[in-house]
JSON list of C-alpha atoms in Angstrom, two decimals:
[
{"chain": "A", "resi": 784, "resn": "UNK", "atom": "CA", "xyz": [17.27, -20.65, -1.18]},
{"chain": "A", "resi": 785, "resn": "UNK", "atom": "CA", "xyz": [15.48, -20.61, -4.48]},
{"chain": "A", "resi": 786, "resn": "UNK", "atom": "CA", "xyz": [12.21, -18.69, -3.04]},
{"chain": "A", "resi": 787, "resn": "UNK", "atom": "CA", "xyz": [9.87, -17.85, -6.42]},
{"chain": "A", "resi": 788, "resn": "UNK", "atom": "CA", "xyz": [11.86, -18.62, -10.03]},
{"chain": "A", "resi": 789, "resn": "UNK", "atom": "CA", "xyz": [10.77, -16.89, -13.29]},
{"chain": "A", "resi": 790, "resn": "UNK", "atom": "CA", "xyz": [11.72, -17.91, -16.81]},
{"chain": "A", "resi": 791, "resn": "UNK", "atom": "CA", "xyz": [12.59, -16.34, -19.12]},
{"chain": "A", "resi": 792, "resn": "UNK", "atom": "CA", "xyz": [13.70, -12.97, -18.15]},
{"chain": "A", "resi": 793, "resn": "UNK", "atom": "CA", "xyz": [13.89, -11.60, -21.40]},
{"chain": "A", "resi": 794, "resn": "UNK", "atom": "CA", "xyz": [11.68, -12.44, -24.57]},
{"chain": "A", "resi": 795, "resn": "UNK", "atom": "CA", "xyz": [10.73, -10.72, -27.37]},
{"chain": "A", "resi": 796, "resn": "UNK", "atom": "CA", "xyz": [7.23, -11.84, -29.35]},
{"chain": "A", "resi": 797, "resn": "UNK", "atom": "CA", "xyz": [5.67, -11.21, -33.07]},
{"chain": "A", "resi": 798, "resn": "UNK", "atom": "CA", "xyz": [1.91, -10.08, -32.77]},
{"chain": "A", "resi": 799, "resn": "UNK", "atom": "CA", "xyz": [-0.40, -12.85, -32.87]},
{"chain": "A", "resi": 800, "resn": "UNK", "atom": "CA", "xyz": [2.85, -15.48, -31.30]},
{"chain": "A", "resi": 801, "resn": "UNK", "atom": "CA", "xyz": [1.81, -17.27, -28.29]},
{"chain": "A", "resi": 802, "resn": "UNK", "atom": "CA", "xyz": [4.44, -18.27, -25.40]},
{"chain": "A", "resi": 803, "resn": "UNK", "atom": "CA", "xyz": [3.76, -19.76, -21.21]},
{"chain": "A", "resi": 804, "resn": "UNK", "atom": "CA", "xyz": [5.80, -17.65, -18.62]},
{"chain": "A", "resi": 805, "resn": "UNK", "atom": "CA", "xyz": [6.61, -20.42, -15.76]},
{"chain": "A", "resi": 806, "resn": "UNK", "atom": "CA", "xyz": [6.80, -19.61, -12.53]},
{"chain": "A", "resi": 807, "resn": "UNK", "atom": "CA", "xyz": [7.96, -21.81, -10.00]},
{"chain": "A", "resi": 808, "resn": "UNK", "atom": "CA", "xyz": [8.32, -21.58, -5.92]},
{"chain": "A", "resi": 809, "resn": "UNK", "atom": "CA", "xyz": [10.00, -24.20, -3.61]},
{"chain": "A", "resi": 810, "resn": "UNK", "atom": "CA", "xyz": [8.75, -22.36, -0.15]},
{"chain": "A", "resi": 811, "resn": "UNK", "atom": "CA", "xyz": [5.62, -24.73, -0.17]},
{"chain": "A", "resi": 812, "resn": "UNK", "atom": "CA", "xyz": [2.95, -22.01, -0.55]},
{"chain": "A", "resi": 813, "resn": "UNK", "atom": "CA", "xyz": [-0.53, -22.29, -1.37]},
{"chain": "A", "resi": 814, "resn": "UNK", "atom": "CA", "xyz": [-0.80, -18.63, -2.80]},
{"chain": "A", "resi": 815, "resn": "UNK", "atom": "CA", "xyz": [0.47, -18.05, -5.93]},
{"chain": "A", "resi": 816, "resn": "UNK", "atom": "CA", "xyz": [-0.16, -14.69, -7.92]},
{"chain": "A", "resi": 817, "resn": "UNK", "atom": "CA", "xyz": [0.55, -13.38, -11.70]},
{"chain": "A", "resi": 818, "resn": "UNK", "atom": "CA", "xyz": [1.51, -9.18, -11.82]},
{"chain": "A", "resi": 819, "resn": "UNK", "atom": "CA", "xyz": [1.59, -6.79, -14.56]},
{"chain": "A", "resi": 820, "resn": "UNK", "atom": "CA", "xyz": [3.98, -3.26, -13.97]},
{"chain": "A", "resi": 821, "resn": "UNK", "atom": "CA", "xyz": [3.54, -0.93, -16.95]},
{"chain": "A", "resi": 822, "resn": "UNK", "atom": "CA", "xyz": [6.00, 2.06, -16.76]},
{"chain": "A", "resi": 823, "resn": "UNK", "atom": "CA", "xyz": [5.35, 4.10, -14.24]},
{"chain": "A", "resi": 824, "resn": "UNK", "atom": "CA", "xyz": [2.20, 2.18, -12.86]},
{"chain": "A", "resi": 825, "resn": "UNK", "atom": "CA", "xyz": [1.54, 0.48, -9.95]},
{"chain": "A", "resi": 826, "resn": "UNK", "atom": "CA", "xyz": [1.45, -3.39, -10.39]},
{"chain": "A", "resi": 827, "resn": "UNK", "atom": "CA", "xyz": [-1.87, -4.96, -11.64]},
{"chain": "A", "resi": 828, "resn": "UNK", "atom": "CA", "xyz": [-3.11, -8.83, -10.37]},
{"chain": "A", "resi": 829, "resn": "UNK", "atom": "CA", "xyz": [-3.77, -10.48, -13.80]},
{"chain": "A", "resi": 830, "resn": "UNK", "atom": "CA", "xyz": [-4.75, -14.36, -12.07]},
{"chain": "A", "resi": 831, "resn": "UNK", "atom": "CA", "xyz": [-4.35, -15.84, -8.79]},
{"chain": "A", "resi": 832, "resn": "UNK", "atom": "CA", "xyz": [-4.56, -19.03, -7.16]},
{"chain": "A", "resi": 833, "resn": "UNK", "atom": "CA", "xyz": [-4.86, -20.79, -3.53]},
{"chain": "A", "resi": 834, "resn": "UNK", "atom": "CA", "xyz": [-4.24, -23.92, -3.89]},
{"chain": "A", "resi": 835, "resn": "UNK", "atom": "CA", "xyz": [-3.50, -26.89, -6.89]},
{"chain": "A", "resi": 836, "resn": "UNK", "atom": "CA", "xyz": [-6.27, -26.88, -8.98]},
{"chain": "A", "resi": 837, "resn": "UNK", "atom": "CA", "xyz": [-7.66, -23.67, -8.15]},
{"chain": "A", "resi": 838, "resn": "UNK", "atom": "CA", "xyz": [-7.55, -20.37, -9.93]},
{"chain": "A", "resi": 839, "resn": "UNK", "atom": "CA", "xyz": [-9.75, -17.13, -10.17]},
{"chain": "A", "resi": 840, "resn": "UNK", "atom": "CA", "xyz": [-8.77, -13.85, -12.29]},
{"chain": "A", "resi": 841, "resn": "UNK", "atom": "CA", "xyz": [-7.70, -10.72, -11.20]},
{"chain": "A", "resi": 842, "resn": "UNK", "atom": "CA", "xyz": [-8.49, -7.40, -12.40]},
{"chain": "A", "resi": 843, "resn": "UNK", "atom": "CA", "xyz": [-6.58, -7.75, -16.19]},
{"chain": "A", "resi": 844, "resn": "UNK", "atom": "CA", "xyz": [-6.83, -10.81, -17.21]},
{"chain": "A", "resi": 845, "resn": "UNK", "atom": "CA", "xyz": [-8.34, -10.72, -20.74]},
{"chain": "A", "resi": 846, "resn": "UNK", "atom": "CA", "xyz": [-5.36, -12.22, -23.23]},
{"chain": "A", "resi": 847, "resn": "UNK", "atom": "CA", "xyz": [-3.84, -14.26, -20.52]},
{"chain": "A", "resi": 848, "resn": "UNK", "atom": "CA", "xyz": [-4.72, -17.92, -18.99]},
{"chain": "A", "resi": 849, "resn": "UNK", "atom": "CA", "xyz": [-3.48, -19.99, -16.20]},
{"chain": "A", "resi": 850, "resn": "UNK", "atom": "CA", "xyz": [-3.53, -23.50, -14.44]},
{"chain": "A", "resi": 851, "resn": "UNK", "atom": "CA", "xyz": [-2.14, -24.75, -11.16]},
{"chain": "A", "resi": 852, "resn": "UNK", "atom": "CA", "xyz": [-1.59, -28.58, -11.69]},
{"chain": "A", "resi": 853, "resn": "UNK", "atom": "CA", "xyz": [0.79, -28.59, -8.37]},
{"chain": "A", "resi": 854, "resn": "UNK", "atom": "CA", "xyz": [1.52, -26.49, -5.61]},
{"chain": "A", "resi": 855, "resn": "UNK", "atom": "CA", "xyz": [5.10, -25.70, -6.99]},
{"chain": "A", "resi": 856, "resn": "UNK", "atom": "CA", "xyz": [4.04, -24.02, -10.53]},
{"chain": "A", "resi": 857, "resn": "UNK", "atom": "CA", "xyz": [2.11, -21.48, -11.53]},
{"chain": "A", "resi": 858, "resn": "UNK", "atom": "CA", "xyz": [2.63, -20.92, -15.42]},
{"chain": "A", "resi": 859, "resn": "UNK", "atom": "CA", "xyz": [1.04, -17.88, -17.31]},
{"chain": "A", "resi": 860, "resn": "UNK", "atom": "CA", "xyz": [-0.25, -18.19, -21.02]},
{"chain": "A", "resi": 861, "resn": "UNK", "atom": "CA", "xyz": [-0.43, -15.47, -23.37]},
{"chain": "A", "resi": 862, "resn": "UNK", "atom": "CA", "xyz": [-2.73, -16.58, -26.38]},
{"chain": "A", "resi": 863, "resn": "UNK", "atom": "CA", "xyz": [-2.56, -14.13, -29.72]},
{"chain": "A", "resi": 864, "resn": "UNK", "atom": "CA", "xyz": [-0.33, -11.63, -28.47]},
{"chain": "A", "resi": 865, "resn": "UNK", "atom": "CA", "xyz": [-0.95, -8.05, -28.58]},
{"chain": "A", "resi": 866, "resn": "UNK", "atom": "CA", "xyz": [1.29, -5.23, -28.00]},
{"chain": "A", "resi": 867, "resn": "UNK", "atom": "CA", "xyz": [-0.54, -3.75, -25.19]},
{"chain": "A", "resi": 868, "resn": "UNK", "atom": "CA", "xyz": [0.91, -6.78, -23.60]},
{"chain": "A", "resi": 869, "resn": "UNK", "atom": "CA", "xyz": [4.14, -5.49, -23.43]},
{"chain": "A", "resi": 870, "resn": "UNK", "atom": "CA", "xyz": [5.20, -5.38, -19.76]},
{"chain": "A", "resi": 871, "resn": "UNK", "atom": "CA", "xyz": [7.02, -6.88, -16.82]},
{"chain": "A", "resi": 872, "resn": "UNK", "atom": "CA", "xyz": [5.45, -9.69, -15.71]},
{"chain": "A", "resi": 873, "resn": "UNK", "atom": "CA", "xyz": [5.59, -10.66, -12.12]},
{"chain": "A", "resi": 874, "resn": "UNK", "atom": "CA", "xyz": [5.12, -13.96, -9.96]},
{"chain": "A", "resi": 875, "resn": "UNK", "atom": "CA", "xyz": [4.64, -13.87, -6.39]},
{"chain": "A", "resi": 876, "resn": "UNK", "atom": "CA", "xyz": [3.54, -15.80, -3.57]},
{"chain": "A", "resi": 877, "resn": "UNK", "atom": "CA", "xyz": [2.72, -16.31, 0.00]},
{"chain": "A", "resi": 878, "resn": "UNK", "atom": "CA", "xyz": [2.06, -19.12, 2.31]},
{"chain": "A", "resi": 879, "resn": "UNK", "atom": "CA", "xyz": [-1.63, -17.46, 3.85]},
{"chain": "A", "resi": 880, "resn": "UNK", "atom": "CA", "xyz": [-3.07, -14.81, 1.13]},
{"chain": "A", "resi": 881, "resn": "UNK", "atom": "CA", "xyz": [-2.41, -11.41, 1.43]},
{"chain": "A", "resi": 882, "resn": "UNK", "atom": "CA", "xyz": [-2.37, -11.86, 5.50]},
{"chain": "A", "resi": 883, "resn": "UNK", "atom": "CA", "xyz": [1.35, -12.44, 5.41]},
{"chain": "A", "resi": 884, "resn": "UNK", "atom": "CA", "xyz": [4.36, -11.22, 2.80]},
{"chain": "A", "resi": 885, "resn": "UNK", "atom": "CA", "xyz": [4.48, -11.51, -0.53]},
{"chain": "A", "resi": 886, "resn": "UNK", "atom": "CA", "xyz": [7.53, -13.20, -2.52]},
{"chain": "A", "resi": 887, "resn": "UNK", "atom": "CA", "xyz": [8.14, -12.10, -5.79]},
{"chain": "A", "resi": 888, "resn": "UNK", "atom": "CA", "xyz": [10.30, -13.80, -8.14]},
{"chain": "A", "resi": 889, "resn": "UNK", "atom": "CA", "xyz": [12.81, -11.79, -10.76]},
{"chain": "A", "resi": 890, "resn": "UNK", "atom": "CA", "xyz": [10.34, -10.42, -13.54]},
{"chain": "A", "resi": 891, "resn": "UNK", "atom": "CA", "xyz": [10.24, -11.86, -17.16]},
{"chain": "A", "resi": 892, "resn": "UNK", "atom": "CA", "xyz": [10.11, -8.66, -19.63]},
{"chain": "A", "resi": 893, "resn": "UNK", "atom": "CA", "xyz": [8.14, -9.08, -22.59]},
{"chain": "A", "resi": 894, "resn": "UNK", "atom": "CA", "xyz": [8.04, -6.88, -25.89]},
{"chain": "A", "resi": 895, "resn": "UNK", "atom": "CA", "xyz": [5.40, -7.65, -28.47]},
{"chain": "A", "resi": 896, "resn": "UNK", "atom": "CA", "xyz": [6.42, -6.29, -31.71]},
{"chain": "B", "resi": 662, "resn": "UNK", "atom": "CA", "xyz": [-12.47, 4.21, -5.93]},
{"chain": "B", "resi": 663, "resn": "UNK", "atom": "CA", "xyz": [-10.10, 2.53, -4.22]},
{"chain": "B", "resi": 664, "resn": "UNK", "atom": "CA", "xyz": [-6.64, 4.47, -5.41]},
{"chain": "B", "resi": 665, "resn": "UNK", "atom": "CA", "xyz": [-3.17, 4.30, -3.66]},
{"chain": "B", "resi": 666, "resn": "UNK", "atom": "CA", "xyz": [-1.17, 7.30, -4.29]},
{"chain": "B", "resi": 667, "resn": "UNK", "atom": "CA", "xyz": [2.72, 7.73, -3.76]},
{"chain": "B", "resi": 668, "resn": "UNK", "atom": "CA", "xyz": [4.15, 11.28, -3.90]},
{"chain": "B", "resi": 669, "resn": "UNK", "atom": "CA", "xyz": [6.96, 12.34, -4.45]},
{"chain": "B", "resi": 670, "resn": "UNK", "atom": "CA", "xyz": [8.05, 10.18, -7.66]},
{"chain": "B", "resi": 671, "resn": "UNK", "atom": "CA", "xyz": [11.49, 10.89, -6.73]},
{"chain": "B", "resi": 672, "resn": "UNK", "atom": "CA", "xyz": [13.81, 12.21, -3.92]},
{"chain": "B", "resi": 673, "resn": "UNK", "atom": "CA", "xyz": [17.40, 12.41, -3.48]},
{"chain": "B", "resi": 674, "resn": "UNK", "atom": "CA", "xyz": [19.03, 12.98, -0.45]},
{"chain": "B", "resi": 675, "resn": "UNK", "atom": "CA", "xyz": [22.87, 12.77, 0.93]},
{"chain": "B", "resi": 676, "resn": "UNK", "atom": "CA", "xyz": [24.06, 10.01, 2.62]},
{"chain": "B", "resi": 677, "resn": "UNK", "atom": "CA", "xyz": [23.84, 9.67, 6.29]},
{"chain": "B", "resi": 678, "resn": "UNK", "atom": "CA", "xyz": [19.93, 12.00, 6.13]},
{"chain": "B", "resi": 679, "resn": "UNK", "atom": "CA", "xyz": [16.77, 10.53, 7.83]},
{"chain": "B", "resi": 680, "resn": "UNK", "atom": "CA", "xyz": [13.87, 10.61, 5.26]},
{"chain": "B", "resi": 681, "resn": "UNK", "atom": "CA", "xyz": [10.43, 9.53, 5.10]},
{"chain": "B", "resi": 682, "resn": "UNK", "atom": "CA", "xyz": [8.49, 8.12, 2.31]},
{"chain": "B", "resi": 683, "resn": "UNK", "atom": "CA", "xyz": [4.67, 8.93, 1.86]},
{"chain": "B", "resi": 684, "resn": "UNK", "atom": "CA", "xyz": [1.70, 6.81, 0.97]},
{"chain": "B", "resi": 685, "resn": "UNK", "atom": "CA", "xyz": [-2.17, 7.79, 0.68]},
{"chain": "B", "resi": 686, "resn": "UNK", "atom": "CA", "xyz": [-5.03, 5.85, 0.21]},
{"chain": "B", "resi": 687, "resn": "UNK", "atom": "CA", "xyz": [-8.79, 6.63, -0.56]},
{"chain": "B", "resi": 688, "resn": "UNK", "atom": "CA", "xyz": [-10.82, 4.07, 1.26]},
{"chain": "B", "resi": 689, "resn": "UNK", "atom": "CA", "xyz": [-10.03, 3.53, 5.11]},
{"chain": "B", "resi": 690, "resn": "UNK", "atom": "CA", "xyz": [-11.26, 0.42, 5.29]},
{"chain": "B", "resi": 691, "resn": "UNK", "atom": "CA", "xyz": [-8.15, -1.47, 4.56]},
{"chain": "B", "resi": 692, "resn": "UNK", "atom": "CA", "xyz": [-6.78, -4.74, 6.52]},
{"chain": "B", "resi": 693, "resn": "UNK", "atom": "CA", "xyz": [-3.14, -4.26, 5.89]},
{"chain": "B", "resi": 694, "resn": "UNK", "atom": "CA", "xyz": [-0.53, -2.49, 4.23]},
{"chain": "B", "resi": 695, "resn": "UNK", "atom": "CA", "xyz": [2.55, -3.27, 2.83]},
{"chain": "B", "resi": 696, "resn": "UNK", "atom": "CA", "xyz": [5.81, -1.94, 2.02]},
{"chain": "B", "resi": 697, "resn": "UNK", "atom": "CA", "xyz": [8.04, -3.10, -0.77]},
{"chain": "B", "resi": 698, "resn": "UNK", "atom": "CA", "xyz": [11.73, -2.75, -2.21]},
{"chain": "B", "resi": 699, "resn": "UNK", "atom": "CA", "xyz": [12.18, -2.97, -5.87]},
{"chain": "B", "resi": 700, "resn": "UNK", "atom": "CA", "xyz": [15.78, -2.99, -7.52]},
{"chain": "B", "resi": 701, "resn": "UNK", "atom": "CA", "xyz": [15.89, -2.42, -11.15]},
{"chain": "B", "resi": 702, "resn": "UNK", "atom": "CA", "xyz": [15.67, -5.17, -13.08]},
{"chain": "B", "resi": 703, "resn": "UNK", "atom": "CA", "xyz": [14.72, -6.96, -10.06]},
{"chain": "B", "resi": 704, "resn": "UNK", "atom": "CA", "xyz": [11.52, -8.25, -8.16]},
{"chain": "B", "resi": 705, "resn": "UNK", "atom": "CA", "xyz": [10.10, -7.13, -4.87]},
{"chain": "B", "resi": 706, "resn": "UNK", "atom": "CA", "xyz": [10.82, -7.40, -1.72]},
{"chain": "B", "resi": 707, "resn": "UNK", "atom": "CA", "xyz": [8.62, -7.13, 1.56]},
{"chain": "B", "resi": 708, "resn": "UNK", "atom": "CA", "xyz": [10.20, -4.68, 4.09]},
{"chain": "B", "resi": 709, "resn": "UNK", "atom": "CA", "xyz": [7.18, -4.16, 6.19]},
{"chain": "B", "resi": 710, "resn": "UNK", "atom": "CA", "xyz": [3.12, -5.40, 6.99]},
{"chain": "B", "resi": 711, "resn": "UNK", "atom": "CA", "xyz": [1.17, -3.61, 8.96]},
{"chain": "B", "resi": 712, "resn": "UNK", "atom": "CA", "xyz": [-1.96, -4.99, 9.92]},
{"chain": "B", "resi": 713, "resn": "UNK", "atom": "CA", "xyz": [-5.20, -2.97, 9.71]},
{"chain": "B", "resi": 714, "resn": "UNK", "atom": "CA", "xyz": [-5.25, -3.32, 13.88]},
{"chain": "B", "resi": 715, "resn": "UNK", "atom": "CA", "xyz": [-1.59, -2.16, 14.15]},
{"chain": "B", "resi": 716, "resn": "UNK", "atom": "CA", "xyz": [-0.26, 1.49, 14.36]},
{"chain": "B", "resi": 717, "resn": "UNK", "atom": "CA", "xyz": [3.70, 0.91, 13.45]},
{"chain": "B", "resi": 718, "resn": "UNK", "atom": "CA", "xyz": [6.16, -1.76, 12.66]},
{"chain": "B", "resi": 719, "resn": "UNK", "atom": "CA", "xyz": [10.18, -1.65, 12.71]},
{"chain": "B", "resi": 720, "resn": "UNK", "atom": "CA", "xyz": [12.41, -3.66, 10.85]},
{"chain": "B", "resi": 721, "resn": "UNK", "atom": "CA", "xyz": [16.51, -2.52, 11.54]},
{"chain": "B", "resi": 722, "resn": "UNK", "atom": "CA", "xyz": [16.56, 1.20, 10.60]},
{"chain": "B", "resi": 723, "resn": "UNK", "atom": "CA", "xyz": [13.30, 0.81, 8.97]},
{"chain": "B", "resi": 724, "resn": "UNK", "atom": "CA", "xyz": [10.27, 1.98, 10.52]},
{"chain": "B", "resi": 725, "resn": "UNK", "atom": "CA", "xyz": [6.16, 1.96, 8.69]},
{"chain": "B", "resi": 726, "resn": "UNK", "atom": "CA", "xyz": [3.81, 3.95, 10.68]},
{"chain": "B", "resi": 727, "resn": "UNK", "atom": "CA", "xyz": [-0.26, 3.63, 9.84]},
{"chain": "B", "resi": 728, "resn": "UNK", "atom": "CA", "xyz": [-3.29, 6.13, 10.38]},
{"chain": "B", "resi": 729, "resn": "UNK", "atom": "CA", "xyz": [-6.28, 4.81, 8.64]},
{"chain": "B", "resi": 730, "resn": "UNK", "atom": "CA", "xyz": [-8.48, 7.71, 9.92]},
{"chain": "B", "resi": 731, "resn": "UNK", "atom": "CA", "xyz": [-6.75, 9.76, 7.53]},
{"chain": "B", "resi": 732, "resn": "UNK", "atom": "CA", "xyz": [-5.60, 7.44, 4.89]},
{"chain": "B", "resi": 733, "resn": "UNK", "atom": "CA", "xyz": [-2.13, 7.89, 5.36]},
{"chain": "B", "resi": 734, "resn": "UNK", "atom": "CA", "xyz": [1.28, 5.39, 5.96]},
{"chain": "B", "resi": 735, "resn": "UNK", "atom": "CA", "xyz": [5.19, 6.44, 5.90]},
{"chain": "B", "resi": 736, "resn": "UNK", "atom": "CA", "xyz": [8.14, 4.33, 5.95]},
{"chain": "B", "resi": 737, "resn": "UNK", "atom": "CA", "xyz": [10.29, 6.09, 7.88]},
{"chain": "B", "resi": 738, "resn": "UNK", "atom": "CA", "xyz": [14.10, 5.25, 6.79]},
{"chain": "B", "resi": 739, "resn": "UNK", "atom": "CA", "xyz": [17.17, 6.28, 9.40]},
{"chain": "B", "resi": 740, "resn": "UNK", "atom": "CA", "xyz": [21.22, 7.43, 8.34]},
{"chain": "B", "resi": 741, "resn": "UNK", "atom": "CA", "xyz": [20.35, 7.08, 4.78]},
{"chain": "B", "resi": 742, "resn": "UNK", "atom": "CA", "xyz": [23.02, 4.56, 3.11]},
{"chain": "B", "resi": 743, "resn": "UNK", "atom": "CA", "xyz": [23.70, 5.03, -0.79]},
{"chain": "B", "resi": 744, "resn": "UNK", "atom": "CA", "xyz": [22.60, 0.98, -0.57]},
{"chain": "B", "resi": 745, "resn": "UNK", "atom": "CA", "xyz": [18.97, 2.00, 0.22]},
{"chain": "B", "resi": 746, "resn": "UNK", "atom": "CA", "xyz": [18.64, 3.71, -3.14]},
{"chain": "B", "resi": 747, "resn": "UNK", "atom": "CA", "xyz": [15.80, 1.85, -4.77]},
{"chain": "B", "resi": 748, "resn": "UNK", "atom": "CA", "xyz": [12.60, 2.50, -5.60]},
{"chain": "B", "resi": 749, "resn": "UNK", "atom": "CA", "xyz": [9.85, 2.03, -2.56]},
{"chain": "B", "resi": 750, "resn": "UNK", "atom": "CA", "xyz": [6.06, 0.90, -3.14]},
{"chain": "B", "resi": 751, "resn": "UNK", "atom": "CA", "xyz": [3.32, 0.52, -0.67]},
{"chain": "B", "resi": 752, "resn": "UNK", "atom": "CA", "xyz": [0.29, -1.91, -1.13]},
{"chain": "B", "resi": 753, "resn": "UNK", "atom": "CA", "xyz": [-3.32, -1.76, 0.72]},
{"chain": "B", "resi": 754, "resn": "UNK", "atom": "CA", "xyz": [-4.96, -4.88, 0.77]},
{"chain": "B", "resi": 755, "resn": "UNK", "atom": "CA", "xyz": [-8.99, -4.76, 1.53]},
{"chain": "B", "resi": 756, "resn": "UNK", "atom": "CA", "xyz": [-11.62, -7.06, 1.11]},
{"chain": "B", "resi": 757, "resn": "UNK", "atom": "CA", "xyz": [-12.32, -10.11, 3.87]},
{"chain": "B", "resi": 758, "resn": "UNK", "atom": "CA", "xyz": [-11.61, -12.93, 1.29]},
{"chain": "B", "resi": 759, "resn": "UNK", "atom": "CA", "xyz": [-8.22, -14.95, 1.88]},
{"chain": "B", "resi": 760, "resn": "UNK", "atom": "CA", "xyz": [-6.86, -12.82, -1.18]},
{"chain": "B", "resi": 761, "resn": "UNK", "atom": "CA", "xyz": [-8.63, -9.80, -0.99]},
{"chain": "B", "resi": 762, "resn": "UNK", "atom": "CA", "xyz": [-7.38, -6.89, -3.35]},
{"chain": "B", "resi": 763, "resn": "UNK", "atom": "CA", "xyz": [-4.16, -5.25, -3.65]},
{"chain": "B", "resi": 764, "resn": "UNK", "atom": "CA", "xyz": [-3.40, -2.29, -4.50]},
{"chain": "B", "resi": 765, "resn": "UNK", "atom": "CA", "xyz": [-0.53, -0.78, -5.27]},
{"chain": "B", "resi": 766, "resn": "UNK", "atom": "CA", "xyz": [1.31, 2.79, -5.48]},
{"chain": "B", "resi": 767, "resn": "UNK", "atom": "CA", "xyz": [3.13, 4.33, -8.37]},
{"chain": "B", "resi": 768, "resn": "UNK", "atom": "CA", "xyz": [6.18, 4.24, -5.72]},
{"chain": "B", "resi": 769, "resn": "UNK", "atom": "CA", "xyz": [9.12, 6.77, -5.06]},
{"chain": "B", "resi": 770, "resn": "UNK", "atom": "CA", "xyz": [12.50, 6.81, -6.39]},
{"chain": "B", "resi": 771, "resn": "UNK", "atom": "CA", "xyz": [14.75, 7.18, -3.84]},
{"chain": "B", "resi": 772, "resn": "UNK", "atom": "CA", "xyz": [18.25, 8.10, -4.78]},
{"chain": "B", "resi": 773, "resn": "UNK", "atom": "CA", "xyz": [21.22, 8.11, -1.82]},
{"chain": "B", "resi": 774, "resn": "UNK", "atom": "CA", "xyz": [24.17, 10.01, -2.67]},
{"chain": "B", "resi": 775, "resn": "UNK", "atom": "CA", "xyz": [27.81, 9.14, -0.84]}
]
């Protein structure tokens, strides 16, 4: 079982280089969710979406974009990079909100230099 | 403010000890909680949801208690095995929309030693 797949895992950026993180599930949820964890921190919800077509922002999501073209991807667009945008980036999702568990996929770790 | 606090950090124990794990939150009004696994270099996983009506759930030798009067959860973790080392984070989710907010702890270290 595939469950929520994250590419790349690794990736180094120059400031100002732009680059999509994709995020895939094969579980069939509507839920779909984009993380930040900074060292030591708690995770942050950057964008979210229920449903193909639909997305809102969460509580960080200046620098970032999203879209939700099916219900299988969920890809997450860094414009102009910055170096506060170094992090792990986490996707996640469920099949009813936040009523029922959370997936996450593997993390994609991301360096702006 | 709504603020999720995890203490300690960090905690060792020997193998084969019963330990609990602590979580705090500021605002009672929550509608669930959640408890999550995180390897290193890895995602997380759900161990546990409690729902805002529930007092406890068990999963194996896993067990999440909740007391929203005062703001508290534990995962409660039984015979220690140096495979549970990992670092544990609880969520709270409020708000009545289908996503809601979560929030998440700082989480705690846990290190078994054989």
């Amino acid at each position: 079982n595939a469950g929520v797949t994250q590419t790349p895992k690794f990736r180094i950026l120059k400031i100002g280089q732009s680059m999509t993180l994709q995020c895939a599930q094969d579980m069939n949820h509507n839920y779909m969710y984009w993380y930040r964890q900074d060292p030591g921190m708690g995770l942050k919800l950057i964008y979210y979406s229920v449903g193909a077509g639909i997305t809102d922002k969460g509580e960080v999501p200046n620098g970032y974009n999203v879209s939700r073209s099916t219900t299988e991807d969920f890809p997450l667009r860094l414009e102009l990079a910055a170096p506060s945008q170094t992090s792990v980036y986490f996707c996640a999702s469920s099949s009813r909100g936040y009523y029922e568990k959370l997936f996450f996929g593997s993390g994609t770790q991301l360096s702006v230099l | 403010k709504q603020e999720v606090t995890q203490i300690p950090a960090a905690l060792s124990v020997p193998e084969g000890e019963n330990l609990v794990l602590n979580c705090s939150f500021t605002d009672s009004a929550i509608y669930n909680l959640q408890w999550f696994r995180q390897d290193p270099g890895k995602g997380l996983t759900s161990l546990l949801l409690i729902q805002s009506s529930q007092r406890e759930q068990t999963s194996g030798r896993l067990n999440a208690s909740l007391d929203k009067s005062s703001g508290r959860s534990t995962l409660y973790i039984a015979a220690s095995q140096p495979g549970d080392s990992a670092t544990y984070l609880c969520a709270v989710r409020y708000g009545s929309s289908n996503t809601g907010k979560l929030i998440f702890g700082q989480g705690t270290t846990l290190q078994v030693k054989p």
